[in-house]
Amino acid sequence: MFPILNFALMFIIPIIVVGIAKIIDNKRNSNIGNFNNIFEEEKAALEGIIEEKISEVKDNAIDLEIAVKKAGFISKLMEEDLAKLNTKEDFKNRVNNIVDENIKYSEDNKKNIVDMLHNELHKATESFNSLLEGKRDDMNKIRDELEDIMHRLEIGKESFEKTINGVYEKADNKEKELVSDIENKYNNLDKKIETLFDEKKTDLNNMSAKYHSERTFARKRAIHI
C-alpha cells in the first residue's frame, strides 16, 4: 500500500468511527426493536462511503507518485543537457585560444629571425668600418674585400630570407590546413551537439505531453469511479 494512502487512512478511519458512534447514540433512543436493522443500513452506507474515499486516496497517491517520478526524470535530463551545453562552450573557447596562439607565435617568431639577421649585418658593417679606419694603408684592399664580403653577405641574406620565407610559407600552409581541419571537426561536433540537444528537447516535450495526458485520464477515471 502507498505511504500516502496509509497516512490518509490514519485520519479517515477515526473520523468514520466517530461518525458511527454518533449514529448509534442518535438511534439509541428510538425503537429498540429496529436497532439492528437501522445499524445494518447505516453500516452499509458507511462502508460504501469508505470504499469511495479509499479509491480516491489511491488514485491521488498514484498521481502524486507519477508526478514525483516524472519531475525527477525531467530534472535529470535538463541537468545533463545543461552540462553538455557548458562543455560545448568550453571546447569552443579552447580551440579559439589555440588558433590565436599559433598565429601569434608564427608572426612573432618570423619577425624575430629577420630582426636578428639585420642586427648581425649591422654589427658586421660597423666592425668593417672600424677596421678601415685602423688600416689606412690597406684601405683599397680591405675595401675590395669588404665589398666582396658584403656582396656575399647580401646574397646570403637574400638566400636565407628566401629559405626562411619558403619555410614559413610551408608552415603557414600547414597551419591553415590544421586550423581548417580543427574548424571542420569543431563544426561537425557543434552540429552533433545541436542535433542531440534538439532530440532531447523533443523527448522532454513528448514526455511532458504524455504526462499531462495520463494525469488527465487518471482524473477523469477517478471522477467516474
C-alpha angles and dihedrals in degrees: 000000000000118000090232090052091053090050092050094047090055087067100033098053096054089048090052092048091051089049092052091049092052092049091051091049092049093050095043092085093051127084108317091209092062095045096099094049093047092047092051091050093049091044092053091049092049092048089055091051091048092052091049093050092046090051091051092049091050092051092048091048091051091049091049094050091047090050092049092049093046092048092050093048094047091047091053093050091049091051091051092049092049090049090052091050091051091049090050092054093048092051091050092051092049092051092050092050092050092050093048092049093049093050093046092047093051094050095044094047093049092050092049092054093050092046091050091052092051092048092052091049091049091051091048091051092051091049091052091048090053090050090053092053092051097049111043093160094061093039098120094046093045091045091055090047090048092049090050091047092047090048091051090045091051091049089046090048093051091045091047092048090049090050092047092046090049091050092048092045089056090044091050091050091049090047092051090049090049093047091046091049091049091048092049092049091046092049091049090049090047091052092048091050092048090049091049091048091051091049092050091047090052091048090051092050091048092049091048092051091046091049093052090047092051092047092050090049091049092051092049090048091051091050092052091048 
